[in-house]
Amino acid sequence: MIAVKMKWTLFSVACLVLPAICWEEKIRMEGELVEILKELSVRLDHALNSINTYTDEVQKVYAAECPDEDCSTDHVVDRIVGNPIYNYQVLKRMIVFFKKVENSIEKIDLKGAATKIKKVKKKYGGMPEEEDQIILGKNLLRLIETYDLDVERLAEGKIGPDSTGAELSVADLFFLGKLAVSNKNTEISEKILETLKSMNTSQLEHQNKLAEAQRSMEGALKLQLFKQNKQNKERNKEEEQKNHSEDGEYVLGLVP
């Protein structure tokens, strides 16, 4: 029940703050974009297969005539020219197979795919903006704070008693952590940092992101604490000056 309430809280807050974003429409929009990309991917794969097949055939010839891979171009050309079978295969590749390569590349139709994407964007009122992501990030932070959520469980896609596939990556936590720091929510940013430290990041890329996240968030936290201490000192100094003035003492810089 708590998990359902949290989901609806996030949904209702997002719709209230971002009336332009209809989540059902955005999900449908993404689905249509994926279909366009799938179609493009099939054509790209076909073109790449044609290209790889062609280049592999040529490389076989070069490998056969230059096994040491240290031959001059003139040497390889002389070997191919002097072999009637190679001559036939060269013409066949250039007349038949290369034409297939060209046709597969022409069918990619990048311009057509771009036009379809533009139409889908226009149909659904455009893509979300970076500001939308920031607002939803703040909503997530608000949920963590309101329901005192375990950040580590949340990163694993566990919302209350429910387990979902909506996991938070290192990059996601990094973004939320920086957002928490910028909003002066030290407690949540520290929770997120601890979760980042405990994550099993075996891949080098993830390890680099984790190290970057730790340096950035720890630096931001230190800077925030420094600013807070500075503000507290200035506030205390002003209060002391005010108290001295009330006691009838003159303070340098203050008009009695």
C-alpha positions as YAML, in Angstrom:
chain: A
units: angstrom
residues:
- id: 1
  name: MET
  ca: [0.00, 0.00, 0.00]
- id: 2
  name: ILE
  ca: [2.87, 2.35, 0.87]
- id: 3
  name: ALA
  ca: [4.57, 1.57, -2.43]
- id: 4
  name: VAL
  ca: [1.39, 2.30, -4.37]
- id: 5
  name: LYS
  ca: [0.92, 5.56, -2.46]
- id: 6
  name: MET
  ca: [4.50, 6.61, -3.23]
- id: 7
  name: LYS
  ca: [4.05, 5.83, -6.92]
- id: 8
  name: TRP
  ca: [0.88, 7.89, -7.09]
- id: 9
  name: THR
  ca: [2.49, 10.69, -5.09]
- id: 10
  name: LEU
  ca: [5.33, 10.91, -7.59]
- id: 11
  name: PHE
  ca: [2.89, 10.72, -10.51]
- id: 12
  name: SER
  ca: [0.51, 13.36, -9.15]
- id: 13
  name: VAL
  ca: [3.29, 15.77, -8.19]
- id: 14
  name: ALA
  ca: [4.89, 15.40, -11.61]
- id: 15
  name: CYS
  ca: [1.60, 16.03, -13.40]
- id: 16
  name: LEU
  ca: [0.90, 19.01, -11.16]
- id: 17
  name: VAL
  ca: [4.31, 20.57, -11.71]
- id: 18
  name: LEU
  ca: [4.62, 19.55, -15.35]
- id: 19
  name: PRO
  ca: [1.16, 19.80, -16.92]
- id: 20
  name: ALA
  ca: [2.73, 19.72, -20.40]
- id: 21
  name: ILE
  ca: [3.99, 16.23, -19.77]
- id: 22
  name: CYS
  ca: [1.27, 13.63, -20.14]
- id: 23
  name: TRP
  ca: [3.01, 10.43, -19.11]
- id: 24
  name: GLU
  ca: [0.83, 8.16, -21.19]
- id: 25
  name: GLU
  ca: [1.60, 10.25, -24.28]
- id: 26
  name: LYS
  ca: [5.33, 10.33, -23.52]
- id: 27
  name: ILE
  ca: [5.40, 6.54, -23.16]
- id: 28
  name: ARG
  ca: [3.53, 6.14, -26.45]
- id: 29
  name: MET
  ca: [5.87, 8.67, -28.06]
- id: 30
  name: GLU
  ca: [8.93, 6.74, -26.93]
- id: 31
  name: GLY
  ca: [7.37, 3.53, -28.26]
- id: 32
  name: GLU
  ca: [6.93, 5.07, -31.72]
- id: 33
  name: LEU
  ca: [10.48, 6.43, -31.66]
- id: 34
  name: VAL
  ca: [11.79, 2.96, -30.79]
- id: 35
  name: GLU
  ca: [9.95, 1.46, -33.77]
- id: 36
  name: ILE
  ca: [11.59, 4.00, -36.10]
- id: 37
  name: LEU
  ca: [14.99, 3.24, -34.59]
- id: 38
  name: LYS
  ca: [14.43, -0.52, -34.90]
- id: 39
  name: GLU
  ca: [13.61, -0.14, -38.58]
- id: 40
  name: LEU
  ca: [16.72, 2.00, -39.05]
- id: 41
  name: SER
  ca: [18.79, -0.50, -37.05]
- id: 42
  name: VAL
  ca: [17.74, -3.37, -39.34]
- id: 43
  name: ARG
  ca: [18.83, -1.40, -42.39]
- id: 44
  name: LEU
  ca: [22.08, -0.37, -40.74]
- id: 45
  name: ASP
  ca: [22.81, -3.98, -39.77]
- id: 46
  name: HIS
  ca: [22.11, -5.09, -43.33]
- id: 47
  name: ALA
  ca: [24.44, -2.41, -44.69]
- id: 48
  name: LEU
  ca: [27.15, -3.28, -42.16]
- id: 49
  name: ASN
  ca: [26.87, -7.00, -43.01]
- id: 50
  name: SER
  ca: [27.26, -6.17, -46.71]
- id: 51
  name: ILE
  ca: [30.25, -3.93, -45.99]
- id: 52
  name: ASN
  ca: [31.90, -6.50, -43.71]
- id: 53
  name: THR
  ca: [31.34, -9.31, -46.21]
- id: 54
  name: TYR
  ca: [32.93, -7.26, -48.98]
- id: 55
  name: THR
  ca: [35.93, -6.11, -46.96]
- id: 56
  name: ASP
  ca: [36.48, -9.61, -45.51]
- id: 57
  name: GLU
  ca: [36.66, -11.08, -49.03]
- id: 58
  name: VAL
  ca: [39.25, -8.51, -50.05]
- id: 59
  name: GLN
  ca: [41.26, -9.04, -46.86]
- id: 60
  name: LYS
  ca: [41.41, -12.80, -47.54]
- id: 61
  name: VAL
  ca: [43.22, -12.08, -50.79]
- id: 62
  name: TYR
  ca: [45.70, -9.74, -49.12]
- id: 63
  name: ALA
  ca: [46.25, -12.20, -46.28]
- id: 64
  name: ALA
  ca: [46.89, -15.04, -48.71]
- id: 65
  name: GLU
  ca: [49.39, -13.09, -50.78]
- id: 66
  name: CYS
  ca: [51.00, -11.30, -47.85]
- id: 67
  name: PRO
  ca: [50.89, -13.60, -44.79]
- id: 68
  name: ASP
  ca: [53.55, -11.58, -42.99]
- id: 69
  name: GLU
  ca: [51.45, -8.39, -43.26]
- id: 70
  name: ASP
  ca: [54.61, -6.51, -44.17]
- id: 71
  name: CYS
  ca: [54.35, -6.33, -47.95]
- id: 72
  name: SER
  ca: [54.30, -3.27, -50.12]
- id: 73
  name: THR
  ca: [51.14, -2.40, -52.02]
- id: 74
  name: ASP
  ca: [53.01, -2.86, -55.30]
- id: 75
  name: HIS
  ca: [53.94, -6.40, -54.30]
- id: 76
  name: VAL
  ca: [50.34, -7.36, -53.53]
- id: 77
  name: VAL
  ca: [49.02, -5.70, -56.70]
- id: 78
  name: ASP
  ca: [51.57, -7.62, -58.81]
- id: 79
  name: ARG
  ca: [50.53, -10.89, -57.18]
- id: 80
  name: ILE
  ca: [46.82, -10.20, -57.86]
- id: 81
  name: VAL
  ca: [47.38, -9.02, -61.44]
- id: 82
  name: GLY
  ca: [49.38, -12.14, -62.22]
- id: 83
  name: ASN
  ca: [46.58, -14.46, -61.10]
- id: 84
  name: PRO
  ca: [43.61, -14.85, -63.50]
- id: 85
  name: ILE
  ca: [41.35, -16.16, -60.73]
- id: 86
  name: TYR
  ca: [42.00, -13.06, -58.61]
- id: 87
  name: ASN
  ca: [41.32, -10.88, -61.65]
- id: 88
  name: TYR
  ca: [37.96, -12.54, -62.14]
- id: 89
  name: GLN
  ca: [37.09, -12.21, -58.43]
- id: 90
  name: VAL
  ca: [38.06, -8.53, -58.39]
- id: 91
  name: LEU
  ca: [35.67, -7.79, -61.25]
- id: 92
  name: LYS
  ca: [32.93, -9.89, -59.68]
- id: 93
  name: ARG
  ca: [33.26, -8.07, -56.35]
- id: 94
  name: MET
  ca: [33.27, -4.64, -57.96]
- id: 95
  name: ILE
  ca: [30.42, -5.33, -60.41]
- id: 96
  name: VAL
  ca: [28.13, -7.52, -58.30]
- id: 97
  name: PHE
  ca: [28.96, -7.30, -54.61]
- id: 98
  name: PHE
  ca: [29.87, -3.63, -54.39]
- id: 99
  name: LYS
  ca: [26.56, -2.78, -56.03]
- id: 100
  name: LYS
  ca: [24.84, -4.69, -53.22]
- id: 101
  name: VAL
  ca: [26.85, -2.67, -50.70]
- id: 102
  name: GLU
  ca: [25.78, 0.58, -52.35]
- id: 103
  name: ASN
  ca: [22.13, -0.50, -52.45]
- id: 104
  name: SER
  ca: [22.17, -1.47, -48.76]
- id: 105
  name: ILE
  ca: [23.67, 1.92, -47.87]
- id: 106
  name: GLU
  ca: [21.09, 3.78, -49.97]
- id: 107
  name: LYS
  ca: [18.27, 1.90, -48.21]
- id: 108
  name: ILE
  ca: [19.39, 3.24, -44.84]
- id: 109
  name: ASP
  ca: [17.53, 6.47, -45.62]
- id: 110
  name: LEU
  ca: [18.80, 8.56, -42.72]
- id: 111
  name: LYS
  ca: [16.90, 11.58, -44.00]
- id: 112
  name: GLY
  ca: [13.64, 9.62, -44.04]
- id: 113
  name: ALA
  ca: [14.22, 8.37, -40.50]
- id: 114
  name: ALA
  ca: [14.98, 11.91, -39.32]
- id: 115
  name: THR
  ca: [11.74, 13.13, -40.95]
- id: 116
  name: LYS
  ca: [9.72, 10.40, -39.20]
- id: 117
  name: ILE
  ca: [11.28, 11.31, -35.85]
- id: 118
  name: LYS
  ca: [10.40, 14.98, -36.35]
- id: 119
  name: LYS
  ca: [6.78, 14.03, -37.10]
- id: 120
  name: VAL
  ca: [6.53, 11.92, -33.95]
- id: 121
  name: LYS
  ca: [8.00, 14.75, -31.85]
- id: 122
  name: LYS
  ca: [5.49, 17.20, -33.32]
- id: 123
  name: LYS
  ca: [2.62, 14.76, -32.81]
- id: 124
  name: TYR
  ca: [3.31, 14.51, -29.09]
- id: 125
  name: GLY
  ca: [4.27, 18.13, -28.46]
- id: 126
  name: GLY
  ca: [8.04, 17.76, -28.48]
- id: 127
  name: MET
  ca: [10.62, 16.03, -26.33]
- id: 128
  name: PRO
  ca: [10.96, 16.62, -22.58]
- id: 129
  name: GLU
  ca: [13.47, 19.28, -21.53]
- id: 130
  name: GLU
  ca: [16.39, 19.05, -19.12]
- id: 131
  name: GLU
  ca: [14.36, 21.11, -16.66]
- id: 132
  name: ASP
  ca: [11.75, 18.33, -16.62]
- id: 133
  name: GLN
  ca: [14.40, 15.83, -15.55]
- id: 134
  name: ILE
  ca: [15.54, 18.14, -12.76]
- id: 135
  name: ILE
  ca: [11.97, 18.54, -11.48]
- id: 136
  name: LEU
  ca: [11.38, 14.78, -11.48]
- id: 137
  name: GLY
  ca: [14.74, 14.28, -9.79]
- id: 138
  name: LYS
  ca: [13.63, 16.65, -7.03]
- id: 139
  name: ASN
  ca: [10.38, 14.67, -6.73]
- id: 140
  name: LEU
  ca: [12.39, 11.49, -6.21]
- id: 141
  name: LEU
  ca: [14.47, 13.22, -3.53]
- id: 142
  name: ARG
  ca: [11.25, 14.41, -1.89]
- id: 143
  name: LEU
  ca: [9.94, 10.84, -1.81]
- id: 144
  name: ILE
  ca: [13.19, 9.60, -0.26]
- id: 145
  name: GLU
  ca: [12.95, 12.29, 2.41]
- id: 146
  name: THR
  ca: [9.20, 12.00, 3.06]
- id: 147
  name: TYR
  ca: [9.10, 8.21, 3.37]
- id: 148
  name: ASP
  ca: [12.66, 7.84, 4.69]
- id: 149
  name: LEU
  ca: [13.42, 5.41, 1.87]
- id: 150
  name: ASP
  ca: [16.48, 3.18, 1.85]
- id: 151
  name: VAL
  ca: [18.46, 4.57, -1.11]
- id: 152
  name: GLU
  ca: [20.25, 1.27, -1.68]
- id: 153
  name: ARG
  ca: [16.93, -0.61, -1.96]
- id: 154
  name: LEU
  ca: [15.54, 2.11, -4.20]
- id: 155
  name: ALA
  ca: [18.59, 1.80, -6.47]
- id: 156
  name: GLU
  ca: [17.77, -1.91, -6.79]
- id: 157
  name: GLY
  ca: [14.24, -1.05, -7.98]
- id: 158
  name: LYS
  ca: [12.61, -1.88, -4.64]
- id: 159
  name: ILE
  ca: [9.83, 0.57, -3.75]
- id: 160
  name: GLY
  ca: [8.40, -0.35, -0.38]
- id: 161
  name: PRO
  ca: [7.52, -4.08, -0.49]
- id: 162
  name: ASP
  ca: [7.48, -4.14, -4.31]
- id: 163
  name: SER
  ca: [10.42, -5.21, -6.47]
- id: 164
  name: THR
  ca: [10.47, -3.60, -9.91]
- id: 165
  name: GLY
  ca: [12.83, -3.47, -12.87]
- id: 166
  name: ALA
  ca: [13.29, 0.29, -12.42]
- id: 167
  name: GLU
  ca: [16.85, 0.24, -11.10]
- id: 168
  name: LEU
  ca: [18.99, 3.36, -10.62]
- id: 169
  name: SER
  ca: [22.39, 3.26, -12.29]
- id: 170
  name: VAL
  ca: [25.59, 4.86, -11.03]
- id: 171
  name: ALA
  ca: [24.90, 7.78, -13.40]
- id: 172
  name: ASP
  ca: [21.34, 8.13, -12.04]
- id: 173
  name: LEU
  ca: [22.54, 8.24, -8.44]
- id: 174
  name: PHE
  ca: [25.31, 10.63, -9.42]
- id: 175
  name: PHE
  ca: [22.71, 13.00, -10.89]
- id: 176
  name: LEU
  ca: [20.42, 12.72, -7.86]
- id: 177
  name: GLY
  ca: [23.36, 13.19, -5.50]
- id: 178
  name: LYS
  ca: [24.48, 16.40, -7.21]
- id: 179
  name: LEU
  ca: [20.87, 17.57, -7.23]
- id: 180
  name: ALA
  ca: [20.59, 16.93, -3.49]
- id: 181
  name: VAL
  ca: [23.80, 18.87, -2.86]
- id: 182
  name: SER
  ca: [22.64, 21.82, -4.97]
- id: 183
  name: ASN
  ca: [19.37, 21.84, -3.00]
- id: 184
  name: LYS
  ca: [21.33, 21.81, 0.29]
- id: 185
  name: ASN
  ca: [19.89, 18.44, 1.30]
- id: 186
  name: THR
  ca: [23.03, 17.16, 2.99]
- id: 187
  name: GLU
  ca: [21.44, 14.12, 4.65]
- id: 188
  name: ILE
  ca: [20.10, 12.64, 1.40]
- id: 189
  name: SER
  ca: [23.27, 13.44, -0.55]
- id: 190
  name: GLU
  ca: [25.28, 11.56, 2.08]
- id: 191
  name: LYS
  ca: [22.89, 8.58, 1.83]
- id: 192
  name: ILE
  ca: [23.31, 8.54, -1.93]
- id: 193
  name: LEU
  ca: [27.10, 8.77, -1.62]
- id: 194
  name: GLU
  ca: [27.13, 5.81, 0.78]
- id: 195
  name: THR
  ca: [25.00, 3.82, -1.68]
- id: 196
  name: LEU
  ca: [27.41, 4.65, -4.49]
- id: 197
  name: LYS
  ca: [30.32, 3.41, -2.39]
- id: 198
  name: SER
  ca: [28.55, 0.12, -1.66]
- id: 199
  name: MET
  ca: [27.59, -0.61, -5.27]
- id: 200
  name: ASN
  ca: [29.34, -3.48, -7.04]
- id: 201
  name: THR
  ca: [30.87, -1.70, -10.01]
- id: 202
  name: SER
  ca: [33.08, -4.30, -11.65]
- id: 203
  name: GLN
  ca: [33.30, -2.57, -15.03]
- id: 204
  name: LEU
  ca: [36.05, 0.02, -15.41]
- id: 205
  name: GLU
  ca: [33.62, 2.59, -16.81]
- id: 206
  name: HIS
  ca: [31.39, 2.24, -13.75]
- id: 207
  name: GLN
  ca: [34.38, 2.43, -11.44]
- id: 208
  name: ASN
  ca: [35.46, 5.67, -13.10]
- id: 209
  name: LYS
  ca: [31.94, 7.09, -12.75]
- id: 210
  name: LEU
  ca: [31.85, 6.06, -9.10]
- id: 211
  name: ALA
  ca: [35.20, 7.72, -8.41]
- id: 212
  name: GLU
  ca: [34.04, 10.84, -10.23]
- id: 213
  name: ALA
  ca: [30.78, 10.84, -8.27]
- id: 214
  name: GLN
  ca: [32.59, 10.50, -4.96]
- id: 215
  name: ARG
  ca: [35.03, 13.30, -5.72]
- id: 216
  name: SER
  ca: [32.33, 15.62, -7.03]
- id: 217
  name: MET
  ca: [29.81, 15.00, -4.24]
- id: 218
  name: GLU
  ca: [32.37, 15.04, -1.43]
- id: 219
  name: GLY
  ca: [33.79, 18.27, -2.83]
- id: 220
  name: ALA
  ca: [30.34, 19.79, -3.11]
- id: 221
  name: LEU
  ca: [29.46, 18.72, 0.44]
- id: 222
  name: LYS
  ca: [32.66, 20.26, 1.81]
- id: 223
  name: LEU
  ca: [31.98, 23.47, -0.08]
- id: 224
  name: GLN
  ca: [28.43, 23.54, 1.21]
- id: 225
  name: LEU
  ca: [29.56, 22.99, 4.80]
- id: 226
  name: PHE
  ca: [32.22, 25.70, 4.37]
- id: 227
  name: LYS
  ca: [29.58, 28.16, 3.13]
- id: 228
  name: GLN
  ca: [27.25, 27.24, 5.98]
- id: 229
  name: ASN
  ca: [29.99, 27.73, 8.57]
- id: 230
  name: LYS
  ca: [30.91, 31.06, 6.98]
- id: 231
  name: GLN
  ca: [27.27, 32.19, 7.04]
- id: 232
  name: ASN
  ca: [26.95, 31.09, 10.69]
- id: 233
  name: LYS
  ca: [30.09, 33.03, 11.64]
- id: 234
  name: GLU
  ca: [28.84, 36.15, 9.86]
- id: 235
  name: ARG
  ca: [25.44, 35.79, 11.51]
- id: 236
  name: ASN
  ca: [27.04, 35.37, 14.95]
- id: 237
  name: LYS
  ca: [29.26, 38.40, 14.32]
- id: 238
  name: GLU
  ca: [26.25, 40.53, 13.37]
- id: 239
  name: GLU
  ca: [24.39, 39.41, 16.48]
- id: 240
  name: GLU
  ca: [27.39, 40.26, 18.67]
- id: 241
  name: GLN
  ca: [27.65, 43.71, 17.08]
- id: 242
  name: LYS
  ca: [23.94, 44.22, 17.58]
- id: 243
  name: ASN
  ca: [24.16, 43.18, 21.25]
- id: 244
  name: HIS
  ca: [27.10, 45.55, 21.84]
- id: 245
  name: SER
  ca: [25.15, 48.41, 20.26]
- id: 246
  name: GLU
  ca: [22.16, 47.71, 22.46]
- id: 247
  name: ASP
  ca: [24.44, 47.81, 25.51]
- id: 248
  name: GLY
  ca: [25.50, 51.36, 24.53]
- id: 249
  name: GLU
  ca: [28.94, 50.39, 23.28]
- id: 250
  name: TYR
  ca: [30.19, 51.84, 20.00]
- id: 251
  name: VAL
  ca: [31.30, 49.35, 17.41]
- id: 252
  name: LEU
  ca: [33.70, 50.27, 14.63]
- id: 253
  name: GLY
  ca: [31.81, 50.57, 11.36]
- id: 254
  name: LEU
  ca: [28.41, 51.09, 12.98]
- id: 255
  name: VAL
  ca: [26.81, 54.50, 13.29]
- id: 256
  name: PRO
  ca: [25.72, 55.01, 16.93]
...
